[in-house]
Amino acid sequence: RRRQAIARHFQPPSEYQGFTYLYMPCRSRNRHNETPKALSKLGLPSSHILDIFYPASGKIGILVYNDYVEDATSTLTKFGISLIADFDPTDSKIVKDPKLQWFSDEDQKSVGENIHRARLLKVLKRLHSPICLAAAKSFVAQAWITQ
């Protein structure tokens, strides 16, 4: 694995540069360190997973490199885990704060976007600098955050 990482340094950049969240159903929240172990036992290396979070009840999101999306998808589907293709983590239906029940759908959507943006900024703070810069560029390109 270490030799592969060194060899990647001398290869041209991938045409799929960037990062993607994959969303899937889950029955309950695990401790933060248990989920990567469980995914690793299924054959999804923890080095390919940059972030794990629970955006809504019964949903889990994992941040992976675009280069590994196909591998991750095939690994998960091999075990009967279906991905949620059209999941929107900024959807107003996800924001379940009772204080916001009187807000318009547009205002709730704005709150959802702010929550998601704040979450992504926390993720960027945790990532190591070369990956952090690449992830930030990818998030800006996807209009998840602003410069």
PDB file of C-alpha atoms in Angstrom:
ATOM      1  CA  ARG A   1       0.000   0.000   0.000  1.00  0.00           C
ATOM      2  CA  ARG A   2       2.823   2.389   0.862  1.00  0.00           C
ATOM      3  CA  ARG A   3       4.544   1.682  -2.467  1.00  0.00           C
ATOM      4  CA  GLN A   4       1.299   2.366  -4.314  1.00  0.00           C
ATOM      5  CA  ALA A   5       1.038   5.742  -2.579  1.00  0.00           C
ATOM      6  CA  ILE A   6       4.603   6.600  -3.579  1.00  0.00           C
ATOM      7  CA  ALA A   7       3.979   5.494  -7.183  1.00  0.00           C
ATOM      8  CA  ARG A   8       0.848   7.704  -7.394  1.00  0.00           C
ATOM      9  CA  HIS A   9       3.094  10.709  -6.753  1.00  0.00           C
ATOM     10  CA  PHE A  10       4.787  10.124 -10.122  1.00  0.00           C
ATOM     11  CA  GLN A  11       1.621   9.527 -12.138  1.00  0.00           C
ATOM     12  CA  PRO A  12      -0.440  12.157 -13.967  1.00  0.00           C
ATOM     13  CA  PRO A  13      -3.457  13.508 -12.093  1.00  0.00           C
ATOM     14  CA  SER A  14      -6.648  11.544 -12.439  1.00  0.00           C
ATOM     15  CA  GLU A  15      -9.317  12.857 -14.769  1.00  0.00           C
ATOM     16  CA  TYR A  16     -11.849  12.150 -12.016  1.00  0.00           C
ATOM     17  CA  GLN A  17     -10.263  14.425  -9.414  1.00  0.00           C
ATOM     18  CA  GLY A  18     -12.647  15.430  -6.694  1.00  0.00           C
ATOM     19  CA  PHE A  19     -14.738  14.003  -3.918  1.00  0.00           C
ATOM     20  CA  THR A  20     -18.250  12.623  -3.642  1.00  0.00           C
ATOM     21  CA  TYR A  21     -20.573  11.775  -0.796  1.00  0.00           C
ATOM     22  CA  LEU A  22     -22.241   8.405  -1.135  1.00  0.00           C
ATOM     23  CA  TYR A  23     -25.477   8.083   0.833  1.00  0.00           C
ATOM     24  CA  MET A  24     -26.994   4.826   1.992  1.00  0.00           C
ATOM     25  CA  PRO A  25     -29.583   3.671   4.487  1.00  0.00           C
ATOM     26  CA  CYS A  26     -28.610   2.654   8.005  1.00  0.00           C
ATOM     27  CA  ARG A  27     -30.620   1.313  10.892  1.00  0.00           C
ATOM     28  CA  SER A  28     -28.883   3.237  13.641  1.00  0.00           C
ATOM     29  CA  ARG A  29     -25.864   5.351  14.397  1.00  0.00           C
ATOM     30  CA  ASN A  30     -22.691   3.541  15.330  1.00  0.00           C
ATOM     31  CA  ARG A  31     -19.812   4.963  17.250  1.00  0.00           C
ATOM     32  CA  HIS A  32     -17.663   6.974  14.895  1.00  0.00           C
ATOM     33  CA  ASN A  33     -14.808   4.435  14.949  1.00  0.00           C
ATOM     34  CA  GLU A  34     -17.057   1.399  14.356  1.00  0.00           C
ATOM     35  CA  THR A  35     -18.409   2.423  10.964  1.00  0.00           C
ATOM     36  CA  PRO A  36     -15.023   2.548   9.171  1.00  0.00           C
ATOM     37  CA  LYS A  37     -14.166  -0.853  10.668  1.00  0.00           C
ATOM     38  CA  ALA A  38     -17.449  -2.322   9.458  1.00  0.00           C
ATOM     39  CA  LEU A  39     -16.994  -0.877   5.962  1.00  0.00           C
ATOM     40  CA  SER A  40     -13.419  -2.148   5.902  1.00  0.00           C
ATOM     41  CA  LYS A  41     -14.624  -5.665   6.731  1.00  0.00           C
ATOM     42  CA  LEU A  42     -16.891  -5.433   3.690  1.00  0.00           C
ATOM     43  CA  GLY A  43     -13.848  -4.613   1.557  1.00  0.00           C
ATOM     44  CA  LEU A  44     -13.995  -0.830   1.474  1.00  0.00           C
ATOM     45  CA  PRO A  45     -10.572   0.369   2.702  1.00  0.00           C
ATOM     46  CA  SER A  46     -10.745   3.005   5.412  1.00  0.00           C
ATOM     47  CA  SER A  47      -8.060   4.971   3.542  1.00  0.00           C
ATOM     48  CA  HIS A  48     -10.643   5.625   0.809  1.00  0.00           C
ATOM     49  CA  ILE A  49     -13.155   7.097   3.265  1.00  0.00           C
ATOM     50  CA  LEU A  50     -12.460  10.698   4.254  1.00  0.00           C
ATOM     51  CA  ASP A  51     -15.597  11.451   6.256  1.00  0.00           C
ATOM     52  CA  ILE A  52     -18.624   9.701   7.703  1.00  0.00           C
ATOM     53  CA  PHE A  53     -21.735  11.474   8.890  1.00  0.00           C
ATOM     54  CA  TYR A  54     -25.426  10.940   9.539  1.00  0.00           C
ATOM     55  CA  PRO A  55     -27.298  13.675   7.635  1.00  0.00           C
ATOM     56  CA  ALA A  56     -30.767  12.441   8.535  1.00  0.00           C
ATOM     57  CA  SER A  57     -32.509   9.731  10.456  1.00  0.00           C
ATOM     58  CA  GLY A  58     -31.807   6.380   8.831  1.00  0.00           C
ATOM     59  CA  LYS A  59     -29.165   7.769   6.451  1.00  0.00           C
ATOM     60  CA  ILE A  60     -25.382   7.692   6.424  1.00  0.00           C
ATOM     61  CA  GLY A  61     -23.029   9.578   4.121  1.00  0.00           C
ATOM     62  CA  ILE A  62     -19.423   8.699   3.343  1.00  0.00           C
ATOM     63  CA  LEU A  63     -17.020  11.028   1.563  1.00  0.00           C
ATOM     64  CA  VAL A  64     -14.804   9.217  -0.934  1.00  0.00           C
ATOM     65  CA  TYR A  65     -12.404  10.155  -3.698  1.00  0.00           C
ATOM     66  CA  ASN A  66     -14.084  10.240  -7.113  1.00  0.00           C
ATOM     67  CA  ASP A  67     -11.523   7.664  -8.255  1.00  0.00           C
ATOM     68  CA  TYR A  68     -12.993   5.145  -5.808  1.00  0.00           C
ATOM     69  CA  VAL A  69     -16.727   5.816  -6.281  1.00  0.00           C
ATOM     70  CA  GLU A  70     -17.137   2.940  -8.733  1.00  0.00           C
ATOM     71  CA  ASP A  71     -15.194   0.515  -6.504  1.00  0.00           C
ATOM     72  CA  ALA A  72     -17.110   1.604  -3.414  1.00  0.00           C
ATOM     73  CA  THR A  73     -20.444   1.308  -5.196  1.00  0.00           C
ATOM     74  CA  SER A  74     -19.703  -2.184  -6.496  1.00  0.00           C
ATOM     75  CA  THR A  75     -18.387  -3.311  -3.108  1.00  0.00           C
ATOM     76  CA  LEU A  76     -21.475  -2.057  -1.298  1.00  0.00           C
ATOM     77  CA  THR A  77     -23.959  -3.440  -3.841  1.00  0.00           C
ATOM     78  CA  LYS A  78     -22.212  -6.812  -3.692  1.00  0.00           C
ATOM     79  CA  PHE A  79     -23.442  -7.017  -0.090  1.00  0.00           C
ATOM     80  CA  GLY A  80     -26.946  -5.787  -0.899  1.00  0.00           C
ATOM     81  CA  ILE A  81     -26.366  -2.213   0.257  1.00  0.00           C
ATOM     82  CA  SER A  82     -28.163   0.146  -2.080  1.00  0.00           C
ATOM     83  CA  LEU A  83     -27.023   3.720  -2.472  1.00  0.00           C
ATOM     84  CA  ILE A  84     -29.482   6.602  -2.313  1.00  0.00           C
ATOM     85  CA  ALA A  85     -28.795   8.390  -5.584  1.00  0.00           C
ATOM     86  CA  ASP A  86     -31.056  11.407  -5.233  1.00  0.00           C
ATOM     87  CA  PHE A  87     -30.428  12.254  -1.574  1.00  0.00           C
ATOM     88  CA  ASP A  88     -30.090  15.984  -0.869  1.00  0.00           C
ATOM     89  CA  PRO A  89     -28.455  16.774   2.514  1.00  0.00           C
ATOM     90  CA  THR A  90     -29.743  20.359   2.304  1.00  0.00           C
ATOM     91  CA  ASP A  91     -33.397  19.366   1.864  1.00  0.00           C
ATOM     92  CA  SER A  92     -35.817  21.291   4.074  1.00  0.00           C
ATOM     93  CA  LYS A  93     -37.469  18.010   5.172  1.00  0.00           C
ATOM     94  CA  ILE A  94     -34.259  16.985   6.931  1.00  0.00           C
ATOM     95  CA  VAL A  95     -34.239  20.014   9.222  1.00  0.00           C
ATOM     96  CA  LYS A  96     -36.456  18.766  12.049  1.00  0.00           C
ATOM     97  CA  ASP A  97     -36.044  21.696  14.428  1.00  0.00           C
ATOM     98  CA  PRO A  98     -39.497  22.537  15.881  1.00  0.00           C
ATOM     99  CA  LYS A  99     -38.518  26.214  16.023  1.00  0.00           C
ATOM    100  CA  LEU A 100     -38.397  26.229  12.232  1.00  0.00           C
ATOM    101  CA  GLN A 101     -41.818  24.702  11.600  1.00  0.00           C
ATOM    102  CA  TRP A 102     -43.294  28.120  10.826  1.00  0.00           C
ATOM    103  CA  PHE A 103     -40.544  28.997   8.371  1.00  0.00           C
ATOM    104  CA  SER A 104     -41.275  28.825   4.660  1.00  0.00           C
ATOM    105  CA  ASP A 105     -39.824  25.916   2.668  1.00  0.00           C
ATOM    106  CA  GLU A 106     -37.340  28.332   1.123  1.00  0.00           C
ATOM    107  CA  ASP A 107     -36.140  29.508   4.549  1.00  0.00           C
ATOM    108  CA  GLN A 108     -35.888  25.921   5.793  1.00  0.00           C
ATOM    109  CA  LYS A 109     -33.880  25.042   2.680  1.00  0.00           C
ATOM    110  CA  SER A 110     -31.565  27.964   3.484  1.00  0.00           C
ATOM    111  CA  VAL A 111     -31.115  26.658   7.039  1.00  0.00           C
ATOM    112  CA  GLY A 112     -30.368  23.193   5.637  1.00  0.00           C
ATOM    113  CA  GLU A 113     -27.760  24.652   3.292  1.00  0.00           C
ATOM    114  CA  ASN A 114     -26.120  26.558   6.159  1.00  0.00           C
ATOM    115  CA  ILE A 115     -25.987  23.407   8.298  1.00  0.00           C
ATOM    116  CA  HIS A 116     -24.465  21.432   5.424  1.00  0.00           C
ATOM    117  CA  ARG A 117     -21.942  24.206   4.673  1.00  0.00           C
ATOM    118  CA  ALA A 118     -20.883  24.358   8.342  1.00  0.00           C
ATOM    119  CA  ARG A 119     -20.469  20.581   8.357  1.00  0.00           C
ATOM    120  CA  LEU A 120     -18.237  20.681   5.277  1.00  0.00           C
ATOM    121  CA  LEU A 121     -16.077  23.393   6.806  1.00  0.00           C
ATOM    122  CA  LYS A 122     -15.558  21.173   9.881  1.00  0.00           C
ATOM    123  CA  VAL A 123     -14.569  18.320   7.584  1.00  0.00           C
ATOM    124  CA  LEU A 124     -12.010  20.536   5.842  1.00  0.00           C
ATOM    125  CA  LYS A 125     -10.450  21.455   9.192  1.00  0.00           C
ATOM    126  CA  ARG A 126      -9.907  17.769   9.992  1.00  0.00           C
ATOM    127  CA  LEU A 127      -8.295  16.804   6.685  1.00  0.00           C
ATOM    128  CA  HIS A 128      -4.534  16.982   6.112  1.00  0.00           C
ATOM    129  CA  SER A 129      -3.381  19.965   4.062  1.00  0.00           C
ATOM    130  CA  PRO A 130      -2.903  18.473   0.560  1.00  0.00           C
ATOM    131  CA  ILE A 131      -6.233  16.658   0.771  1.00  0.00           C
ATOM    132  CA  CYS A 132      -7.891  19.648   2.438  1.00  0.00           C
ATOM    133  CA  LEU A 133      -7.005  21.949  -0.458  1.00  0.00           C
ATOM    134  CA  ALA A 134      -8.201  19.448  -3.050  1.00  0.00           C
ATOM    135  CA  ALA A 135     -11.425  18.814  -1.122  1.00  0.00           C
ATOM    136  CA  ALA A 136     -12.042  22.553  -0.747  1.00  0.00           C
ATOM    137  CA  LYS A 137     -11.627  23.063  -4.507  1.00  0.00           C
ATOM    138  CA  SER A 138     -13.997  20.181  -5.144  1.00  0.00           C
ATOM    139  CA  PHE A 139     -16.600  21.537  -2.695  1.00  0.00           C
ATOM    140  CA  VAL A 140     -16.401  24.980  -4.336  1.00  0.00           C
ATOM    141  CA  ALA A 141     -16.740  23.417  -7.813  1.00  0.00           C
ATOM    142  CA  GLN A 142     -19.874  21.594  -6.625  1.00  0.00           C
ATOM    143  CA  ALA A 143     -21.210  24.847  -5.108  1.00  0.00           C
ATOM    144  CA  TRP A 144     -21.360  23.289  -1.636  1.00  0.00           C
ATOM    145  CA  ILE A 145     -19.220  26.081  -0.176  1.00  0.00           C
ATOM    146  CA  THR A 146     -18.040  29.447  -1.419  1.00  0.00           C
ATOM    147  CA  GLN A 147     -14.477  30.656  -1.623  1.00  0.00           C
TER     148      GLN A 147
END
